Coordinates of C-alpha atoms and ligand atoms in Angstrom, one line a residue:
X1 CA 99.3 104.1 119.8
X2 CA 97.6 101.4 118.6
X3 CA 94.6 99.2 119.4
X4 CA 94.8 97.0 122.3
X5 CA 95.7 92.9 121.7
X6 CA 95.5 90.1 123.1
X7 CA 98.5 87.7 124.2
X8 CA 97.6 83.7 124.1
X9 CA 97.1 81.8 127.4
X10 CA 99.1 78.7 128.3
X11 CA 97.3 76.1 129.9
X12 CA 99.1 73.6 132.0
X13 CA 95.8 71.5 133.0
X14 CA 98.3 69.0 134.3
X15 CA 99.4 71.5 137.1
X16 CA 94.9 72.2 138.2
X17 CA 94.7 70.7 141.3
X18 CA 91.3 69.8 142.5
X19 CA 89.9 67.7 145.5
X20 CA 85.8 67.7 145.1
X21 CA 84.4 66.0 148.0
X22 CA 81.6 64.1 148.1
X23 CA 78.0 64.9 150.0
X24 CA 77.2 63.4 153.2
X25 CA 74.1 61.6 153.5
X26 CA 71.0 64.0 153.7
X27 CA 67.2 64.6 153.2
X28 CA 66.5 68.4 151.8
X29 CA 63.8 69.9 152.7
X30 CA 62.3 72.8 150.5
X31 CA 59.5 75.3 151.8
X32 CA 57.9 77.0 148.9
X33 CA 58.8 74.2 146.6
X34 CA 56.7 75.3 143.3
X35 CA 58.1 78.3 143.4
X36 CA 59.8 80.1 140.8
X37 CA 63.1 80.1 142.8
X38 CA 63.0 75.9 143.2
X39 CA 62.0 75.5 139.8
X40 CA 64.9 78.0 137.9
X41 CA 67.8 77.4 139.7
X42 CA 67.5 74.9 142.8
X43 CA 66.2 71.6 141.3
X44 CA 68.8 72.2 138.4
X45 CA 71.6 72.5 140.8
X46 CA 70.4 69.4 142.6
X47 CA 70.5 66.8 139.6
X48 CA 73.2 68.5 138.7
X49 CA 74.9 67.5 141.5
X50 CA 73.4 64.1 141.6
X51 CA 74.7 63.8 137.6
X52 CA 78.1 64.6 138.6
X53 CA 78.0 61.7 141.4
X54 CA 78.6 64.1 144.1
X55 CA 75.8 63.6 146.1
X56 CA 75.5 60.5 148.2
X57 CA 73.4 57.4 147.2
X58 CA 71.4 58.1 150.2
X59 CA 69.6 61.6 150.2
X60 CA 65.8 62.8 148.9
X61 CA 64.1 66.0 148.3
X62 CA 60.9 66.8 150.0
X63 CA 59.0 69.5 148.7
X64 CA 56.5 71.4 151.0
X65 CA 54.0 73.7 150.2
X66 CA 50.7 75.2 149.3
X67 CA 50.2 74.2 145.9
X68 CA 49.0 70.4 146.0
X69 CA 50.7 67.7 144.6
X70 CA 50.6 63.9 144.9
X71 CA 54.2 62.8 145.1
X72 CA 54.1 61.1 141.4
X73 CA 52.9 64.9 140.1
X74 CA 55.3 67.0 142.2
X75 CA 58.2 64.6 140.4
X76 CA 56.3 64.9 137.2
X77 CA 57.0 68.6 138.0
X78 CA 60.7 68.6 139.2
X79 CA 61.1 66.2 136.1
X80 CA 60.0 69.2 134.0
X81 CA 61.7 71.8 135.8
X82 CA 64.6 70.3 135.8
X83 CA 64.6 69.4 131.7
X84 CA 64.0 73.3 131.5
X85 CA 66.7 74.3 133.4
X86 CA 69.8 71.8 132.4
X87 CA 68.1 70.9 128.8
X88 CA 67.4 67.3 127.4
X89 CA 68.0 64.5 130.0
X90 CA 68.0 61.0 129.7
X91 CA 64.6 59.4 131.2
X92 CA 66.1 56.9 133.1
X93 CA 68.3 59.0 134.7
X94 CA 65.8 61.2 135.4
X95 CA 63.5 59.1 136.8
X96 CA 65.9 57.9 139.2
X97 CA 66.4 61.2 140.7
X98 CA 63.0 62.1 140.7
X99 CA 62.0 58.5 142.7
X100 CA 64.2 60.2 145.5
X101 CA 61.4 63.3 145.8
X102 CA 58.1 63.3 147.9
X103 CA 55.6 66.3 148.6
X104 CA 54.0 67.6 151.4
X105 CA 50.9 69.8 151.2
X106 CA 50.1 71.9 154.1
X107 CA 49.3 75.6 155.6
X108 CA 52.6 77.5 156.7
X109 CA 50.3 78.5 160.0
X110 CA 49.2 75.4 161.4
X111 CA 51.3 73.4 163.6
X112 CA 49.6 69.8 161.9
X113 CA 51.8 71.0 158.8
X114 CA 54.8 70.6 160.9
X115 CA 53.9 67.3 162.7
X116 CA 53.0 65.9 159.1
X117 CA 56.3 66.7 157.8
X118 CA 58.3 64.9 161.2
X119 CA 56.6 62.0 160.8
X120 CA 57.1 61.5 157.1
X121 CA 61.0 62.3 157.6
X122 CA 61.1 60.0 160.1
X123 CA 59.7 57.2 157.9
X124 CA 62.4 58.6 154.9
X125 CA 65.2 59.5 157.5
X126 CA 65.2 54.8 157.5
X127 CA 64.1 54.3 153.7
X128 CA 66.7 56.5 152.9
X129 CA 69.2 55.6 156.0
X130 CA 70.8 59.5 155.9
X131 CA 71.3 59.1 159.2
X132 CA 69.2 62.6 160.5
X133 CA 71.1 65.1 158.5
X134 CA 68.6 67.4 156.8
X135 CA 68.3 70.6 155.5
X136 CA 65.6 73.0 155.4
X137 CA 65.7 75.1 152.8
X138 CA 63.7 78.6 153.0
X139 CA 62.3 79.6 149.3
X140 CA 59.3 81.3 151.1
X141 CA 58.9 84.9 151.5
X142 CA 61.1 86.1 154.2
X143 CA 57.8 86.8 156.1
X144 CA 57.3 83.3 156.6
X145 CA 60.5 82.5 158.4
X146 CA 59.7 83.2 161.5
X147 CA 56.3 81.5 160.9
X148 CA 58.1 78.2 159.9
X149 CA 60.9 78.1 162.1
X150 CA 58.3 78.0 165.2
X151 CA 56.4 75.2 163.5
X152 CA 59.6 73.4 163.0
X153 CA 61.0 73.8 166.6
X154 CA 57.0 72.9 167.7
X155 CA 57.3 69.5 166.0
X156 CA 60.8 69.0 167.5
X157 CA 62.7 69.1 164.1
X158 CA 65.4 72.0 164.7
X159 CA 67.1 70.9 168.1
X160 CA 69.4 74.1 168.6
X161 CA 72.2 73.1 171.4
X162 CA 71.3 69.4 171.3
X163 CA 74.0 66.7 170.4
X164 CA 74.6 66.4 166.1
X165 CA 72.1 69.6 165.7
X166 CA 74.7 71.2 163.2
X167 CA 73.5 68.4 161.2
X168 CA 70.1 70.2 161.0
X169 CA 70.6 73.1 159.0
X170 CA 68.7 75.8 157.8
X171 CA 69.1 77.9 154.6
X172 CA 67.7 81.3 154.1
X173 CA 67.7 83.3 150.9
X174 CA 67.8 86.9 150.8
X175 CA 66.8 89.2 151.1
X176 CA 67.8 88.7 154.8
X177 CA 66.1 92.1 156.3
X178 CA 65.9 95.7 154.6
X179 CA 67.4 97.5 156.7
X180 CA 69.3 97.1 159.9
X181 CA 66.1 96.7 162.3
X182 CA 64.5 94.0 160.2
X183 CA 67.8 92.0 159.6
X184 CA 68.4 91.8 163.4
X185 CA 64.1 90.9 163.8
X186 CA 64.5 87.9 161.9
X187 CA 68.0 87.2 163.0
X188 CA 66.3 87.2 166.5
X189 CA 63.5 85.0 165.6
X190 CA 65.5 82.4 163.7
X191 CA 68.2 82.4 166.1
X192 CA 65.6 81.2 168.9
X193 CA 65.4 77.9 167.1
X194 CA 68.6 77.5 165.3
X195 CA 72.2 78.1 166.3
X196 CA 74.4 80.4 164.2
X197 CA 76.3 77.0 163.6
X198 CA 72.7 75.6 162.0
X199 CA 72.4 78.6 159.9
X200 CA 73.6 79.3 156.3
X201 CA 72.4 82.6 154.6
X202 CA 72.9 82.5 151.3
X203 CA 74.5 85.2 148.6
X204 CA 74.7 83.3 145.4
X205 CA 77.1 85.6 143.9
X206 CA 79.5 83.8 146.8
X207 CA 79.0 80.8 144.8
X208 CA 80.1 81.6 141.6
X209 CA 83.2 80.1 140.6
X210 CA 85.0 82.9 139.3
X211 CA 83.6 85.3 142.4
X212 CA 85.6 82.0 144.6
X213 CA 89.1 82.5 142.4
X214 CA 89.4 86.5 143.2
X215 CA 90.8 85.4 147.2
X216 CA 92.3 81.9 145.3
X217 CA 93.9 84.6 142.5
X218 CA 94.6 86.5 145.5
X219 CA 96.1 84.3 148.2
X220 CA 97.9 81.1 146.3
X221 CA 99.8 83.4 144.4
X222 CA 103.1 85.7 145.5
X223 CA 103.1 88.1 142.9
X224 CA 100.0 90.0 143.4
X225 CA 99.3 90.5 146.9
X226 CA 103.2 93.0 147.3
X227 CA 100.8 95.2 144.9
X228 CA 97.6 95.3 146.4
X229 CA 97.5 98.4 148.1
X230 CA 97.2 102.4 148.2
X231 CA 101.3 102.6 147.3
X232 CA 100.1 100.7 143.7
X233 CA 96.4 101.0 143.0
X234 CA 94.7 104.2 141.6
X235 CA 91.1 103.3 142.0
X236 CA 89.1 99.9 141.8
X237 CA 85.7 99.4 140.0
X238 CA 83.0 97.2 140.9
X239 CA 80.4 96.6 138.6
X240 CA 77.2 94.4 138.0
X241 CA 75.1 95.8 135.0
X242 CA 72.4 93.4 134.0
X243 CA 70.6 94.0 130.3
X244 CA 67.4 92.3 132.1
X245 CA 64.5 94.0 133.8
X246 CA 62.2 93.1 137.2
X247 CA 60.9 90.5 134.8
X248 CA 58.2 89.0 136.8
X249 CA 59.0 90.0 140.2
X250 CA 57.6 93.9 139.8
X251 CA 56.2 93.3 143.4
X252 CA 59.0 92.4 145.3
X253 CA 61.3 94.7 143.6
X254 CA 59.8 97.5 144.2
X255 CA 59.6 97.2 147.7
X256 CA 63.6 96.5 147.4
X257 CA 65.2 98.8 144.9
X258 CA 68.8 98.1 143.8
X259 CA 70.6 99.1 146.9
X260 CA 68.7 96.1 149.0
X261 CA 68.7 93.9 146.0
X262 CA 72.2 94.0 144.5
X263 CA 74.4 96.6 146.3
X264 CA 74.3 95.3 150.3
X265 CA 75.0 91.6 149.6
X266 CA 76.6 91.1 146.0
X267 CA 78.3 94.2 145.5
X268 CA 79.2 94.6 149.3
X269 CA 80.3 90.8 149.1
X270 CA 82.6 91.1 146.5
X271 CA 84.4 94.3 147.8
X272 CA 85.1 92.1 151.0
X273 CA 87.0 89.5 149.0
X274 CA 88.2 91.5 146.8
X275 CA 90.0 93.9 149.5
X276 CA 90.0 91.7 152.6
X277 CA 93.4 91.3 154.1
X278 CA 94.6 87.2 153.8
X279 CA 92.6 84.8 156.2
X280 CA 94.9 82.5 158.4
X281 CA 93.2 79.3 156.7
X282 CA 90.4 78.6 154.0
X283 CA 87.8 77.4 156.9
X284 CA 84.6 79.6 157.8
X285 CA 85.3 81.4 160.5
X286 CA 88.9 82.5 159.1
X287 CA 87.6 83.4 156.0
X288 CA 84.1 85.6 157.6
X289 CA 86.2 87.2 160.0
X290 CA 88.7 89.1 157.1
X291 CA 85.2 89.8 155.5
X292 CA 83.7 91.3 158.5
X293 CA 86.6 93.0 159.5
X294 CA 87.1 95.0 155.8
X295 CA 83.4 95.9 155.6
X296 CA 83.7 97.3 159.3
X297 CA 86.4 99.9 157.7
X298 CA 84.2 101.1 155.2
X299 CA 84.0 105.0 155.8
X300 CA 80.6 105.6 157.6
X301 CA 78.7 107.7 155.2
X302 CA 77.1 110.9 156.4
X303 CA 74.5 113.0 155.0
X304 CA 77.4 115.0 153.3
X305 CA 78.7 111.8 151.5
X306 CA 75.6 110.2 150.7
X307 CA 74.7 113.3 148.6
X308 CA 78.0 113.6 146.8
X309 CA 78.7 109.8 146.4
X310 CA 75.9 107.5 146.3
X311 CA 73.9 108.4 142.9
X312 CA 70.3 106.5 142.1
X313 CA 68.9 106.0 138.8
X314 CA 65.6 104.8 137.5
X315 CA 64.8 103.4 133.6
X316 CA 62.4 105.1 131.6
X317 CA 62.1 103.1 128.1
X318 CA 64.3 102.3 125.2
X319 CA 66.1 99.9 123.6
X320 CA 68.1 96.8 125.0
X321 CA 69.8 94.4 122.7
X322 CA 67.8 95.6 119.8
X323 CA 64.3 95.5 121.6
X324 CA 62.4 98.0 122.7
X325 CA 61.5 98.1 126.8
X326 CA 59.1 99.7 128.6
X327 CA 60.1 102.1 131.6
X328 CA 60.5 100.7 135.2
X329 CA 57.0 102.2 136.2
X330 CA 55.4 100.4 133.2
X331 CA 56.4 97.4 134.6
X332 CA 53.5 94.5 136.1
X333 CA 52.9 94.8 139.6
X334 CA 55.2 98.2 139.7
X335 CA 53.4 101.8 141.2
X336 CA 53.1 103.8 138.2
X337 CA 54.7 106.9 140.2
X338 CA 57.2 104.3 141.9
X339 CA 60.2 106.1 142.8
X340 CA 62.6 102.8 143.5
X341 CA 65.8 103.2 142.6
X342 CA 66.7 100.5 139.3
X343 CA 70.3 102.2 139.5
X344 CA 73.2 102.4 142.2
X345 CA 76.6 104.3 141.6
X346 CA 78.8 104.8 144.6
X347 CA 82.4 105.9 145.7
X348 CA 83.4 104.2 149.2
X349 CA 86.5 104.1 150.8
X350 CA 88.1 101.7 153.2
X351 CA 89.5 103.4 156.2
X352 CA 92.7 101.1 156.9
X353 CA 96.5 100.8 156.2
X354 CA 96.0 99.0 152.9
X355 CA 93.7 100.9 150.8
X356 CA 93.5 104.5 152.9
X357 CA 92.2 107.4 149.9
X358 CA 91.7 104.6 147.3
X359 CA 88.0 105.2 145.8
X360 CA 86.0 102.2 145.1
X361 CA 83.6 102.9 142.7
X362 CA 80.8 100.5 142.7
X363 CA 77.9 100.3 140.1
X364 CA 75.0 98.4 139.5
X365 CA 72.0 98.5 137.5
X366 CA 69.0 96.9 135.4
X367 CA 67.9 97.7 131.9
X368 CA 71.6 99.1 130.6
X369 CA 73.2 97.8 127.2
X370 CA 74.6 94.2 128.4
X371 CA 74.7 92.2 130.9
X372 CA 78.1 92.5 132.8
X373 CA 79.8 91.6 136.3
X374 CA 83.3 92.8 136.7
X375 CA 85.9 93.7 139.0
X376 CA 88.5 95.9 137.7
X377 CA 91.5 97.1 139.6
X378 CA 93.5 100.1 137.9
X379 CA 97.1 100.7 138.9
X380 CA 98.6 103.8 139.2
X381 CA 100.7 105.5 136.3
X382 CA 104.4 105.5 135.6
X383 CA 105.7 108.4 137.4
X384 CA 107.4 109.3 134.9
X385 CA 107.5 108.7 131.2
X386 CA 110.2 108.6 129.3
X387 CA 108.7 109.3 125.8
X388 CA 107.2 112.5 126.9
X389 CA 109.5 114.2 123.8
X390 CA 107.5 111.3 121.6
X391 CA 104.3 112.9 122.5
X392 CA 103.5 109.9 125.1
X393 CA 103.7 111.7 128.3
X394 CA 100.2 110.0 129.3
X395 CA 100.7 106.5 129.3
X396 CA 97.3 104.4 130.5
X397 CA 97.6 102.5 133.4
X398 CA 97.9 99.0 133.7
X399 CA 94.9 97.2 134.9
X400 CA 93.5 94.1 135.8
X401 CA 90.2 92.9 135.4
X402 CA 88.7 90.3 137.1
X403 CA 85.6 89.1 134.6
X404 CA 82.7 87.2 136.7
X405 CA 80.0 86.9 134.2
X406 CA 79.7 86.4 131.2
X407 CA 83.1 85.6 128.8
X408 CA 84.1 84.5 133.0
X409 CA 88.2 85.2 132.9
X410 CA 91.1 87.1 134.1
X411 CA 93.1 90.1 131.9
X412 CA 96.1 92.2 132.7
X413 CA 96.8 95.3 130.4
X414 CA 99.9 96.1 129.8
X415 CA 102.3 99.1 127.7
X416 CA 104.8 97.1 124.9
X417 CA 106.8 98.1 121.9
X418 CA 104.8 97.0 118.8
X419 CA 106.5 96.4 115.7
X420 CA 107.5 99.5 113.6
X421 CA 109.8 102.5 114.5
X422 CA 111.4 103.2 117.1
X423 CA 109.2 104.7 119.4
X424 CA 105.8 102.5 118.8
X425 CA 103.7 101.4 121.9
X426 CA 100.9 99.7 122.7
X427 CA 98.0 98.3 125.4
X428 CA 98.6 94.5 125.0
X429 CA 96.5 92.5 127.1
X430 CA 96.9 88.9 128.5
X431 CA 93.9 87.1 129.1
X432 CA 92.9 83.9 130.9
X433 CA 89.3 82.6 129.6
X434 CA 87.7 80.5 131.5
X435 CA 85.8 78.8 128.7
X436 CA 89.1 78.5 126.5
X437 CA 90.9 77.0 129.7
X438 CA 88.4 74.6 130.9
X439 CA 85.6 74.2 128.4
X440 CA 81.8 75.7 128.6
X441 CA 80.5 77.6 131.0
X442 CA 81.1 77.6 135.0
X443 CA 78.7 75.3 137.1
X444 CA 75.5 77.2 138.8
X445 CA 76.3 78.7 141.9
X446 CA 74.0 77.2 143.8
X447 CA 75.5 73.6 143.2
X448 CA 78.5 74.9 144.9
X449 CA 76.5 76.5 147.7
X450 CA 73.9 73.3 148.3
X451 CA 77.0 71.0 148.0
X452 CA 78.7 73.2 150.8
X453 CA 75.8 73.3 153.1
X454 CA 75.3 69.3 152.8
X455 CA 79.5 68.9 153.8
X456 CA 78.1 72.1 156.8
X457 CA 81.0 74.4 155.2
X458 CA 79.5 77.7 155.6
X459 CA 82.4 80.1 154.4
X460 CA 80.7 80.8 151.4
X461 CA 77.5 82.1 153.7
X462 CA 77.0 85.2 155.3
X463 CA 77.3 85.0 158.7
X464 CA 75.2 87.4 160.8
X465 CA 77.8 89.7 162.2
X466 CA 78.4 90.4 158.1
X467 CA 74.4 91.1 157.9
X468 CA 74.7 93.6 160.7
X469 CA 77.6 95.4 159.6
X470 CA 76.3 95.9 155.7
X471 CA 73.1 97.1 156.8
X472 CA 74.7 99.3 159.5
X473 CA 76.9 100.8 156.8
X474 CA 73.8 101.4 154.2
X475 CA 70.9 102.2 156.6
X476 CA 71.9 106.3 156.6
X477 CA 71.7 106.0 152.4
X478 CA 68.3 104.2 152.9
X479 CA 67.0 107.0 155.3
X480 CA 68.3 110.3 153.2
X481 CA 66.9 108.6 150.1
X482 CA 63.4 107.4 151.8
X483 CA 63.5 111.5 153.0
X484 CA 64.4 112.4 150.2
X485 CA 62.3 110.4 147.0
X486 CA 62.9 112.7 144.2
X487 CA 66.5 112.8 144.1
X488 CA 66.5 109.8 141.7
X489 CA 67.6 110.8 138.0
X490 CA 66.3 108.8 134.7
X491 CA 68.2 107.0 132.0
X492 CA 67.0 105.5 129.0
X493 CA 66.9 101.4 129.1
X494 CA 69.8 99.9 127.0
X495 CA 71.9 102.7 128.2
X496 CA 75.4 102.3 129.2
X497 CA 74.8 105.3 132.4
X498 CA 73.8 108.5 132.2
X499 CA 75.8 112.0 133.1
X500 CA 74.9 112.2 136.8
X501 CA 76.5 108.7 137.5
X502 CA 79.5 109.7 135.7
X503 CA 80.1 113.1 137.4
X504 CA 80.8 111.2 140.5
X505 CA 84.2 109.1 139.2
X506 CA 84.6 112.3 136.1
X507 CA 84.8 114.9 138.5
X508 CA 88.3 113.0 140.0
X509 CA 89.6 112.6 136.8
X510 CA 88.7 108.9 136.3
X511 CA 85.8 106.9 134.0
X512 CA 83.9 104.5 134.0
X513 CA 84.9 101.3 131.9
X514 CA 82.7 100.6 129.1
X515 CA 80.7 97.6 129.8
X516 CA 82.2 94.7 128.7
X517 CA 85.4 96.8 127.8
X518 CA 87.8 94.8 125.9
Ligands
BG6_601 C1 69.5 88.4 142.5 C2 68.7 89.7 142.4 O1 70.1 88.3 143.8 O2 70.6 88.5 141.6 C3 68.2 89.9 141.0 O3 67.6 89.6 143.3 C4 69.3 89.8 140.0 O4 67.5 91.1 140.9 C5 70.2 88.6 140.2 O5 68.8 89.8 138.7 C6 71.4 88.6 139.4 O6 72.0 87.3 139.5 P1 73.0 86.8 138.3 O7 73.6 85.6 138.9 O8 72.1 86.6 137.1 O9 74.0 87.9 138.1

C-alpha cells in the first residue's frame, strides 16, 4: 500500500453564492476597553468591518473604563491597536474610523459612571443619528457583570420589555459561569435587566468560518447527511490542540483549567453542530433548539464514567516548535503546586436514534507539538474485503476531516487502484483548501459575531438553556476531579499526548489522529 495523495480541487467560484448584509446603524459600547481582549481581537474586527464597508456610515465606539484617557489618546490607542492587529493601514483611513471613538473614564461601582455614560450617548445617539441601537459590550471580568448591568438599568439605558429594547443589546464573553450554580447566578442577575432577546453570549469558535460550514457542509448538501449516523460512522474525533501556553493569563487560567476554558463551550459547541439533527430554518431559535436538544442526549456521566473516560493532563517542560517551555506551574501568576488540568481527553456518547454506541472522542490541550482544531469523522470498514488472499484483509476506513484551524479545509480519504499490478491500492485523499479556494486566511471570528449582534441575529450565540445544559452535563467531572486533585497525569510540553490519554480510545481498538495528520 502506498502513501496517501492528494486529488486536485475544482473550483466553480461562479456557482459561491453569498448575500453579506450590511450593519444597521449603532453606537458600541465597550466596558473594559484597554483591555487586552479589546485591543487583540475586538478593535481589529471592528475596522475590519468598517474596511469592508459593512458597517453603516452612522455608528461609533465608546470605550469605558478605568484606565484614563482623553478621547484624542484612547483613538491614539485604538489607532495603535488596531495597526497591531490587521498590520500597516493607511492614515486617513484610519483616522476616520478612529474620529468615530470617544472614552469614558469612570468607577464600575458608582452609579455617576452610569449617568455620565447616558448622557454622553444621548448627545452621540444625534451626532451620530443611529437611531438608539447600541450595544454593550462586556470585556470586564465576569465579576463585574452584575455590577454593570445594575448601573446600566440605574441610569435607564437597558429597558428590558419596553418597545425597540432588542435594539439594546448586551454581549457577554465567557467564561459565562464555572459550573452550573454560577452560570445560573449571573444568568439571574443579567436577566433582571436584559431580556434573553437583549442578550448575546458569545463562543468565538461559533464564529469561525469554517466551524459555520460543518451544518452548511452538512445541510445544503444531499449526499452526506444518508451517512451520518451509527449504521455508517465508527467513531468521531474532536480535537483542539494549541502549541501556545497561559501566556499572560496564568491568573485566570488557573482558576479555569481546560475543561471550563475549552471543553464546555468550544469543544461542546462544535459536537452540537457537528451531530445536531437538521434545523427547520437557518434562524436562531431553529438553529439553538437542534443544539440544545443534542447536548441534552449526551450520556450523563457518573462517577464510574468519569473515571474511565474523562482523562486530565498537566505540562511539565519541554520543547515546542523548537523552543524550550517551562512547565504549567512555572508559569507567572500560576500556584507552583497548582493542580489545573492544561489537558482534557474524553469519550461521550449521544444517547439518540442517530449516533446510539458511537464514541466521541474529544481532546483538547495547551503546550502539545502544533497548533490544531479538527473534526474528523471515521466511517466504518468494508465488511468485507475482497483482497484478503492479497494480504489486504484490513483496509483503513474512509474518513473525513473537517480542518478548522489552521490550513482551514475539508478532506475525504478514500481506497483506489494505483498504477502498477494488478492488485495495487491506495489512501487517496480529496481535499478542499480554503486558502487555495478563496485566497488568504478566513476573516476573525469576531467580525462575524459583532456584525451578527449589530443585524440582532443571535444563532451564532449561546443561548442560556445551552449554558444550563453544558454545565449540567460537566458539573459531576468538575466535582470528582475537585475531590479528587491528584488524579491528573503529566506530559512533556511539545508532546503530541501521552499513554494515559491514549489508553482511553487504544483500549477500543481505535487512535488518535496525529495532529495535523495528513
Ligand atoms: C479561548 C480560550 O476561548 O480560546 C483560550 O480562553 C484559547 O485559552 C483560545 O487559547 C483559543 O482560540 P483560537 O481561536 O486561537 O483557537
Amino acid at each position: 500500500m502506498s502513501a496517501m495523495s492528494d486529488i486536485c480541487p475544482i473550483v466553480l467560484p461562479q456557482e459561491i453564492a453569498c448575500a453579506e448584509v450590511n450593519a444597521p446603524p449603532c453606537g458600541i459600547v465597550v466596558f473594559g476597553a484597554s483591555g487586552d481582549l479589546v485591543r487583540r481581537k475586538l478593535l481589529g474586527s471592528v475596522f475590519e468591518l468598517f474596511r469592508r464597508g459593512l458597517l453603516s456610515e452612522n455608528f461609533y465606539i465608546v470605550g469605558c473604563g478605568r484606565s484614563s484617557f482623553s478621547d484624542e489618546q484612547y483613538r491614539t490607542d485604538v489607532g495603535n491597536a488596531v495597526s497591531e492587529s490587521v498590520g500597516d493601514v493607511p492614515p486617513e483611513l484610519l483616522r476616520s474610523f478612529t474620529d468615530k471613538i470617544y472614552y469614558i473614564v469612570g468607577d464600575y461601582e458608582q452609579e455617576s459612571f452610569y449617568k455620565s455614560i447616558a448622557v454622553r450617548l444621548t448627545k452621540l445617539n444625534k451626532v451620530h443619528n443611529v437611531g438608539g441601537s447600541r450595544i454593550f459590550y462586556m470585556a470586564v471580568p465576569p465579576l463585574l457583570y452584575g455590577t454593570i448591568v445594575k448601573g446600566l438599568d440605574l441610569a435607564g439605558l437597558s429597558c428590558p420589555g419596553l418597545p425597540g429594547c432588542e435594539r439594546i443589546r448586551i454581549v457577554v464573553e465567557k467564561p459565562f459561569g464555572a459550573d452550573l450554580k454560577s452560570a445560573n447566578e449571573l444568568n439571574n442577575i443579567i436577566q433582571k435587566h436584559f431580556t434573553e432577546r437583549q442578550i448575546y453570549r458569545i463562543d468565538h469558535y461559533l464564529g469561525k468560518e469554517t466551524v459555520q460550514n460543518i451544518l452548511m457542509f452538512r445541510f445544503a448538501n444531499t449526499i452526506f447527511e444518508p451517512v451520518w449516523n451509527r449504521n455508517f460512522i465508527d467513531h468521531i474525533q474532536i480535537t483542539i490542540a494549541e502549541s501556545d501556553g497561559v501566556e499572560h493569563r496564568g491568573g485566570y487560567y488557573d482558576r479555569a483549567g481546560a475543561l471550563r476554558d475549552m471543553f464546555q463551550n468550544h469543544i461542546l459547541g462544535m459536537l452540537a453542530f457537528v451531530a445536531m439533527e437538521p434545523p427547520v430554518s437557518f434562524d436562531a431559535d431553529s438553529v439553538r433548539d437542534e443544539k440544545v436538544k443534542l447536548l441534552q442526549c449526551i450520556r450523563p456521566l457518573t462517577g464510574q464514567s468519569i473515571n474511565t473516560d474523562f482523562i486530565r493532563g498537566q505540562y511539565v517542560a519541554g520543547e515546542v516548535e523548537g523552543q524550550k517551555v517551562c512547565g504549567y506551574r512555572k508559569e507567572s501568576k500560576v500556584d507552583a503546586s497548582s493542580t489545573t488540568e492544561t489537558y482534557v481527553a474524553a469519550r461521550l456518547f449521544v444517547d439518540n436514534w442517530r449516533w446510539q454506541d458511537v464514541p466521541f472522542y474529544l481532546r483538547t490541550g495547551k503546550r502539545l507539538a502544533r497548533k490544531n482544531t479538527e473534526i474528523a469523522i471515521t466511517f466504518k470498514k468494508v465488511p468485507h474485503s475482497m483482497l484478503v488472499s492479497a494480504g489486504l484483509g484490513d483496509l483503513p476506513a474512509n474518513t473525513l476531516v473537517m480542518q478548522i484551524q489552521p490550513e482551514e479545509g475539508i478532506s475525504l480519504s478514500f481506497q483506489a487502484k494505483r498504477p502498477g499490478s494488478k492488485v495495487c491500492i491506495g489512501t487517496l485523499r480529496m481535499r478542499f483548501s480554503y486558502a487555495e479556494v478563496f485566497g488568504g486566511e478566513p476573516p476573525e471570528a469576531y467580525q462575524r459575531l459583532l456584525l451578527d449582534c449589530m443585524l440582532g441575529d443571535q444563532t451564532l450565540f449561546t443561548r442560556q438553556d445551552d449554558v444550563e445544559v453544558s454545565w449540567g452535563l460537566l458539573d459531576p467531572v468538575l466535582r470528582a476531579w475537585a475531590n479528587k486533585p491528584l488524579m491528573l497525569y503529566e506530559y512533556k510540553a511539545g508532546s503530541e499526548s501521552f499513554p494515559q490519554a491514549d489508553r482511553l480510545i487504544e483500549s477500543e481498538g481505535r487512535t488518535w489522529r496525529h495532529l495535523r495528520e495528513i
